[in-house]
Amino acid sequence: ITALVLGLALAASPGQVGNHVLDILNPSTSYNREVGYLLRWVLAFAAVVFVVVTGLMTYVTLKFRRTGRETGEPVQFHGNDRIEVLSIIIPTLIVFIIFGLTAQSMFKLDRIPPGAMTVEVKGWRYWWDYHYPEQGIRNSSELIVPVGKPLVLEVTGGDVIHSYRITSLVGTQDAIPGFTTRIIVTPEKVGDYYGQCVELCGASHANMRFRVKVVPQETFDRFVQEAKAYQAPPPSDPTLAKGESLFKANCAGCHALKGVSPVNPATLQNPDLTFFGNRTTLGSGMWPNTPQYLEAWIKDAPGLKPGIRMPAFPQLSSADVKAIADYLLSHKLEGLDFNFPESQ
Ligand code: CUA
């Protein structure tokens, strides 16, 4: 009974990370509605089985308990064909019904709706990269998508096996190097969604988080237009000029920044920093993207996120670090803010 009550209590309360409420039954996508529908069928069968089995056990225990008035041996018999046949047929039927419902949902969820948009998702230790092949843009760590648009996320891994999960939107899909899996989902509500790698992939697996920003179509169109046209502005003051030369000397070998350091096989293995000022989080979803956190990150990233490839920069002075941080934050698509009050 304790286990039952505890199980029900846990099932009824969605998880929470920061201000993100994680709820797989949140009906904000057709995917989760379908999963919720299946779950209710399975729970309904489980409830019937539970009531019948515990009911019969209680009945038998009470009816045939020792009363002290027994005389001699009870009636001896072997087996009961009718009960045995029923106890095979009924569970088999239940399994077939659940199988049928599941297969039906799987076929339904695996159909690509017309007008779907493709985004290539690549998992690296310990962050996620996004390529929009139709729009020709790249963004790292935060996925920005329009509301109401069917999405085909083509998921793969860059180094080891990861797994991509946006709890309140859609189920899990493994990110395997050399292999592409697919997530089909239509986000139906504008908001900031929490995502997490769910395959143990190394020291910072638990820190391999991300955000999905579901934005109105106009915002997305503007994002695409500005991202495509983006030109890194020339440094407008001495601090930014210093930041740029420090960035070129220390960061450009690993990170692409359109107009400053190119996309190449090396920079493709690390987060793109082109419009870093628009990121709402830092360290792949770990902290808010503020100057304070960013400076601490540049100084000692592996101290904040164990196991990452980015080295610490103890040789940089506080002024140097501040200049790089200011420089990165100055790269921004104008008029776009992806901080949403609605968190899921
Ligand atoms: Cu990537 Cu866990």
Coordinates of C-alpha atoms and ligand atoms in Angstrom, one line a residue:
I1 CA 0.0 0.0 0.0
T2 CA 2.9 2.4 0.9
A3 CA 4.6 1.6 -2.4
L4 CA 1.3 2.2 -4.2
V5 CA 0.6 5.6 -2.6
L6 CA 4.3 6.7 -3.1
G7 CA 4.1 5.6 -6.8
L8 CA 0.9 7.5 -7.4
A9 CA 2.2 10.6 -5.6
L10 CA 5.4 10.5 -7.7
A11 CA 3.5 9.9 -10.9
A12 CA 1.1 12.8 -10.2
S13 CA 3.9 15.4 -9.5
P14 CA 5.9 16.6 -12.5
G15 CA 9.6 17.1 -12.1
Q16 CA 11.2 20.6 -11.9
V17 CA 14.5 22.0 -12.9
G18 CA 14.9 25.7 -11.9
N19 CA 11.7 27.3 -13.1
H20 CA 11.1 24.6 -15.7
V21 CA 8.3 22.2 -14.9
L22 CA 9.0 19.0 -16.7
D23 CA 5.9 17.1 -17.5
I24 CA 5.7 14.3 -20.1
L25 CA 1.9 14.5 -20.0
N26 CA 1.9 18.2 -20.7
P27 CA -0.4 18.3 -23.7
S28 CA 1.6 20.9 -25.5
T29 CA 2.3 18.6 -28.4
S30 CA 0.4 15.9 -30.3
Y31 CA 3.3 13.6 -29.4
N32 CA 2.7 14.0 -25.7
R33 CA -1.1 13.7 -26.1
E34 CA -0.5 10.4 -27.9
V35 CA 1.9 9.2 -25.2
G36 CA -0.6 10.2 -22.5
Y37 CA -3.4 8.3 -24.3
L38 CA -1.3 5.2 -24.4
L39 CA -0.3 5.6 -20.8
R40 CA -3.9 5.8 -19.7
W41 CA -4.8 2.6 -21.5
V42 CA -1.9 0.8 -19.9
L43 CA -2.8 2.2 -16.4
A44 CA -6.4 1.2 -16.9
F45 CA -5.5 -2.4 -17.7
A46 CA -3.0 -2.4 -14.8
A47 CA -5.7 -1.1 -12.5
V48 CA -8.2 -3.9 -13.5
V49 CA -5.5 -6.6 -13.1
F50 CA -4.5 -5.2 -9.7
V51 CA -8.1 -5.1 -8.4
V52 CA -9.0 -8.6 -9.7
V53 CA -5.8 -10.2 -8.5
T54 CA -5.7 -8.6 -5.0
G55 CA -9.5 -9.1 -4.7
L56 CA -9.3 -12.8 -5.4
M57 CA -6.3 -13.2 -3.1
T58 CA -8.2 -11.4 -0.3
Y59 CA -11.3 -13.5 -0.9
V60 CA -9.3 -16.8 -0.9
T61 CA -7.3 -15.9 2.2
L62 CA -10.4 -15.0 4.1
K63 CA -12.7 -17.8 2.9
F64 CA -10.2 -20.6 3.4
R65 CA -8.5 -19.4 6.5
R66 CA -8.0 -21.7 9.4
T67 CA -10.9 -21.6 11.8
G68 CA -9.9 -24.4 14.2
R69 CA -13.1 -26.3 13.3
E70 CA -11.4 -28.4 10.6
T71 CA -11.8 -32.1 10.7
G72 CA -9.2 -34.1 8.9
E73 CA -7.6 -33.3 5.5
P74 CA -9.2 -30.7 3.2
V75 CA -10.5 -31.9 -0.2
Q76 CA -7.5 -32.8 -2.4
F77 CA -7.6 -32.0 -6.1
H78 CA -5.1 -31.2 -8.9
G79 CA -5.3 -28.1 -11.2
N80 CA -8.3 -26.4 -12.8
D81 CA -8.3 -26.4 -16.6
R82 CA -10.8 -23.6 -16.9
I83 CA -8.9 -21.2 -14.7
E84 CA -5.6 -22.1 -16.3
V85 CA -6.9 -21.5 -19.8
L86 CA -8.4 -18.2 -18.8
S87 CA -5.3 -17.1 -17.0
I88 CA -3.4 -17.5 -20.3
I89 CA -6.0 -16.1 -22.7
I90 CA -6.8 -12.9 -20.7
P91 CA -3.2 -11.6 -20.2
T92 CA -2.4 -12.5 -23.9
L93 CA -5.4 -10.5 -25.0
I94 CA -4.4 -7.5 -22.9
V95 CA -0.8 -7.7 -24.4
F96 CA -2.2 -7.8 -27.9
I97 CA -4.6 -4.9 -27.3
I98 CA -1.7 -2.8 -25.9
F99 CA 0.6 -3.9 -28.7
G100 CA -2.1 -2.8 -31.3
L101 CA -2.6 0.6 -29.7
T102 CA 1.1 1.2 -29.4
A103 CA 1.8 0.2 -33.1
Q104 CA -1.1 2.5 -34.2
S105 CA 0.4 5.4 -32.2
M106 CA 3.9 4.7 -33.5
F107 CA 2.8 4.7 -37.2
K108 CA 0.9 7.9 -36.5
L109 CA 3.8 9.7 -34.8
D110 CA 6.3 8.6 -37.5
R111 CA 4.5 10.3 -40.3
I112 CA 6.1 13.6 -41.5
P113 CA 3.4 16.2 -41.7
P114 CA 3.5 18.3 -44.9
G115 CA 5.5 21.5 -44.7
A116 CA 7.9 20.1 -42.1
M117 CA 11.1 21.9 -41.4
T118 CA 14.4 20.0 -40.9
V119 CA 17.0 20.8 -38.2
E120 CA 20.1 18.7 -37.9
V121 CA 21.0 18.1 -34.3
K122 CA 24.5 16.9 -33.3
G123 CA 25.5 15.9 -29.8
W124 CA 29.1 16.6 -28.6
R125 CA 30.6 16.2 -25.2
Y126 CA 28.8 18.2 -23.6
W127 CA 26.7 20.5 -25.8
W128 CA 24.4 20.3 -28.9
D129 CA 24.8 21.8 -32.3
Y130 CA 22.0 22.8 -34.7
H131 CA 22.2 23.2 -38.4
Y132 CA 19.2 24.5 -40.4
P133 CA 19.9 23.1 -43.9
E134 CA 17.0 24.9 -45.6
Q135 CA 17.9 28.2 -44.1
G136 CA 21.6 27.7 -44.2
I137 CA 22.3 28.8 -40.6
R138 CA 23.9 27.3 -37.6
N139 CA 23.3 27.9 -33.9
S140 CA 24.7 26.0 -30.9
S141 CA 23.3 25.1 -27.5
E142 CA 19.9 26.7 -28.0
L143 CA 17.4 25.5 -30.6
I144 CA 15.1 28.2 -31.9
V145 CA 12.0 27.0 -33.8
P146 CA 8.7 28.5 -34.9
V147 CA 5.5 27.6 -33.1
G148 CA 3.0 25.4 -34.9
K149 CA 5.5 24.3 -37.5
P150 CA 6.1 20.5 -37.8
L151 CA 9.8 19.7 -37.1
V152 CA 12.0 16.9 -38.2
L153 CA 15.0 16.8 -36.0
E154 CA 17.7 14.6 -37.5
V155 CA 19.7 13.5 -34.5
T156 CA 23.3 12.3 -34.6
G157 CA 26.4 12.1 -32.4
G158 CA 29.7 13.8 -33.0
D159 CA 31.9 11.8 -30.7
V160 CA 30.1 9.3 -28.4
I161 CA 26.5 8.2 -28.0
H162 CA 24.3 10.9 -26.5
S163 CA 20.5 11.0 -26.3
Y164 CA 18.3 14.0 -27.1
R165 CA 15.3 14.7 -24.9
I166 CA 13.0 17.7 -24.5
T167 CA 10.9 16.4 -21.7
S168 CA 7.8 18.6 -22.1
L169 CA 7.7 18.3 -25.9
V170 CA 8.7 14.8 -27.2
G171 CA 10.2 11.5 -26.4
T172 CA 13.9 10.5 -26.3
Q173 CA 16.1 9.8 -29.4
D174 CA 19.6 8.5 -29.3
A175 CA 22.4 10.5 -30.9
I176 CA 24.7 7.9 -32.4
P177 CA 27.9 8.8 -34.3
G178 CA 27.6 7.8 -38.0
F179 CA 23.9 7.2 -37.7
T180 CA 20.9 9.5 -38.0
T181 CA 17.7 9.1 -36.0
R182 CA 14.6 11.2 -36.3
I183 CA 12.3 13.1 -34.0
I184 CA 9.0 14.4 -35.5
V185 CA 7.2 16.9 -33.4
T186 CA 5.1 20.0 -33.7
P187 CA 5.5 22.5 -30.8
E188 CA 2.1 24.1 -30.2
K189 CA 3.0 26.6 -27.5
V190 CA 5.4 29.5 -27.4
G191 CA 7.9 29.1 -24.6
D192 CA 11.3 28.1 -23.2
Y193 CA 11.7 24.4 -23.0
Y194 CA 14.3 22.5 -21.0
G195 CA 16.2 19.7 -22.6
Q196 CA 18.8 17.3 -21.3
C197 CA 21.2 14.5 -22.6
V198 CA 19.8 11.3 -21.3
E199 CA 22.6 8.8 -22.2
L200 CA 25.6 8.6 -19.9
C201 CA 28.4 10.1 -22.0
G202 CA 31.1 11.1 -19.6
A203 CA 32.0 13.3 -16.7
S204 CA 29.6 16.2 -17.6
H205 CA 26.7 14.1 -18.9
A206 CA 24.5 15.6 -16.2
N207 CA 25.6 19.1 -17.4
M208 CA 24.7 18.4 -21.0
R209 CA 21.6 20.5 -21.0
F210 CA 20.0 22.7 -23.6
R211 CA 17.0 25.0 -24.3
V212 CA 14.4 24.9 -27.0
K213 CA 12.9 28.3 -27.7
V214 CA 9.6 28.0 -29.4
V215 CA 8.9 31.5 -30.9
P216 CA 6.1 33.0 -33.0
Q217 CA 6.6 32.6 -36.7
E218 CA 7.4 36.3 -37.2
T219 CA 10.2 36.1 -34.6
F220 CA 11.6 33.0 -36.3
D221 CA 11.5 34.6 -39.7
R222 CA 13.3 37.6 -38.4
F223 CA 15.9 35.4 -36.6
V224 CA 16.6 33.5 -39.9
Q225 CA 16.8 36.7 -41.9
E226 CA 19.2 38.4 -39.4
A227 CA 21.3 35.3 -38.9
K228 CA 21.8 34.9 -42.6
A229 CA 22.7 38.5 -43.1
Y230 CA 24.8 38.8 -40.0
Q231 CA 28.2 40.6 -40.3
A232 CA 30.4 40.9 -37.2
P233 CA 30.6 44.6 -36.6
P234 CA 34.0 46.2 -36.4
P235 CA 35.0 46.8 -32.7
S236 CA 33.4 50.2 -31.7
D237 CA 35.7 50.9 -28.7
P238 CA 39.2 50.1 -27.4
T239 CA 37.8 47.3 -25.0
L240 CA 36.1 45.5 -27.9
A241 CA 39.1 45.9 -30.1
K242 CA 41.2 44.3 -27.3
G243 CA 38.5 41.6 -27.0
E244 CA 38.7 40.9 -30.7
S245 CA 42.5 40.5 -30.7
L246 CA 42.4 38.3 -27.6
F247 CA 39.5 36.3 -29.2
K248 CA 41.6 35.8 -32.3
A249 CA 44.6 34.7 -30.3
N250 CA 42.9 32.4 -27.8
C251 CA 39.5 31.3 -29.0
A252 CA 39.3 31.4 -32.8
G253 CA 41.2 28.2 -33.4
C254 CA 38.2 26.3 -31.8
H255 CA 35.2 28.5 -32.2
A256 CA 33.6 29.8 -35.3
L257 CA 32.3 33.4 -35.3
K258 CA 31.0 34.6 -38.7
G259 CA 33.3 37.2 -40.2
V260 CA 36.0 36.7 -37.6
S261 CA 36.8 33.0 -37.5
P262 CA 35.6 30.6 -40.2
V263 CA 33.6 27.4 -40.0
N264 CA 36.0 24.6 -40.6
P265 CA 36.5 20.9 -39.5
A266 CA 38.0 22.2 -36.2
T267 CA 35.5 24.9 -35.4
L268 CA 32.6 22.5 -36.3
Q269 CA 33.5 20.4 -33.2
N270 CA 32.9 23.3 -30.8
P271 CA 30.0 25.7 -30.2
D272 CA 29.5 28.5 -32.8
L273 CA 29.7 31.9 -31.1
T274 CA 28.4 34.0 -34.0
F275 CA 25.5 35.7 -32.2
F276 CA 26.5 34.7 -28.7
G277 CA 24.9 37.8 -27.2
N278 CA 21.5 36.3 -28.0
R279 CA 22.1 33.2 -26.0
T280 CA 20.1 33.1 -22.8
T281 CA 22.3 30.4 -21.1
L282 CA 25.9 29.6 -20.8
G283 CA 27.9 26.3 -20.7
S284 CA 25.1 24.5 -22.6
G285 CA 22.1 25.5 -20.5
M286 CA 23.9 25.6 -17.1
W287 CA 23.8 29.3 -16.1
P288 CA 22.2 32.5 -17.3
N289 CA 24.4 34.2 -19.9
T290 CA 25.5 37.2 -17.8
P291 CA 28.9 39.0 -17.9
Q292 CA 29.7 37.6 -14.4
Y293 CA 29.1 34.0 -15.3
L294 CA 30.8 34.4 -18.7
E295 CA 34.0 35.8 -17.2
A296 CA 34.2 32.9 -14.7
W297 CA 33.6 30.5 -17.6
I298 CA 36.3 31.9 -19.8
K299 CA 38.7 31.9 -16.9
D300 CA 38.1 28.3 -15.8
A301 CA 35.5 26.4 -17.9
P302 CA 36.8 22.9 -16.9
G303 CA 36.6 23.9 -13.3
L304 CA 32.9 24.7 -13.8
K305 CA 32.1 21.8 -16.1
P306 CA 34.3 18.8 -15.6
G307 CA 35.6 16.8 -18.6
I308 CA 35.1 19.5 -21.3
R309 CA 37.6 20.1 -24.0
M310 CA 37.8 23.9 -23.4
P311 CA 41.0 24.6 -21.4
A312 CA 41.3 27.0 -18.5
F313 CA 43.0 30.4 -19.2
P314 CA 44.9 31.2 -16.0
Q315 CA 47.3 33.4 -18.1
L316 CA 44.6 35.9 -19.0
S317 CA 44.2 38.8 -16.6
S318 CA 40.8 39.9 -15.3
A319 CA 40.8 42.8 -17.7
D320 CA 41.6 40.4 -20.6
V321 CA 38.8 38.1 -19.6
K322 CA 36.4 41.0 -19.3
A323 CA 37.4 42.3 -22.8
I324 CA 36.7 38.8 -24.3
A325 CA 33.3 38.6 -22.5
D326 CA 32.3 42.1 -23.6
Y327 CA 33.4 41.3 -27.2
L328 CA 31.3 38.0 -27.3
L329 CA 28.2 39.6 -25.8
S330 CA 28.5 42.5 -28.3
H331 CA 27.7 39.9 -31.1
K332 CA 23.9 40.1 -31.2
L333 CA 21.0 39.9 -33.6
E334 CA 19.2 43.2 -33.0
G335 CA 15.7 43.3 -31.5
L336 CA 15.6 39.6 -30.7
D337 CA 15.2 38.4 -27.1
F338 CA 14.8 34.7 -26.4
N339 CA 14.1 35.1 -22.6
F340 CA 10.6 33.9 -22.1
P341 CA 8.6 33.9 -18.9
E342 CA 6.8 30.7 -19.9
S343 CA 9.2 27.8 -18.9
Q344 CA 8.5 24.2 -19.5
Ligands
CUA1 CU1 25.7 13.5 -23.7 CU2 25.0 12.4 -21.8

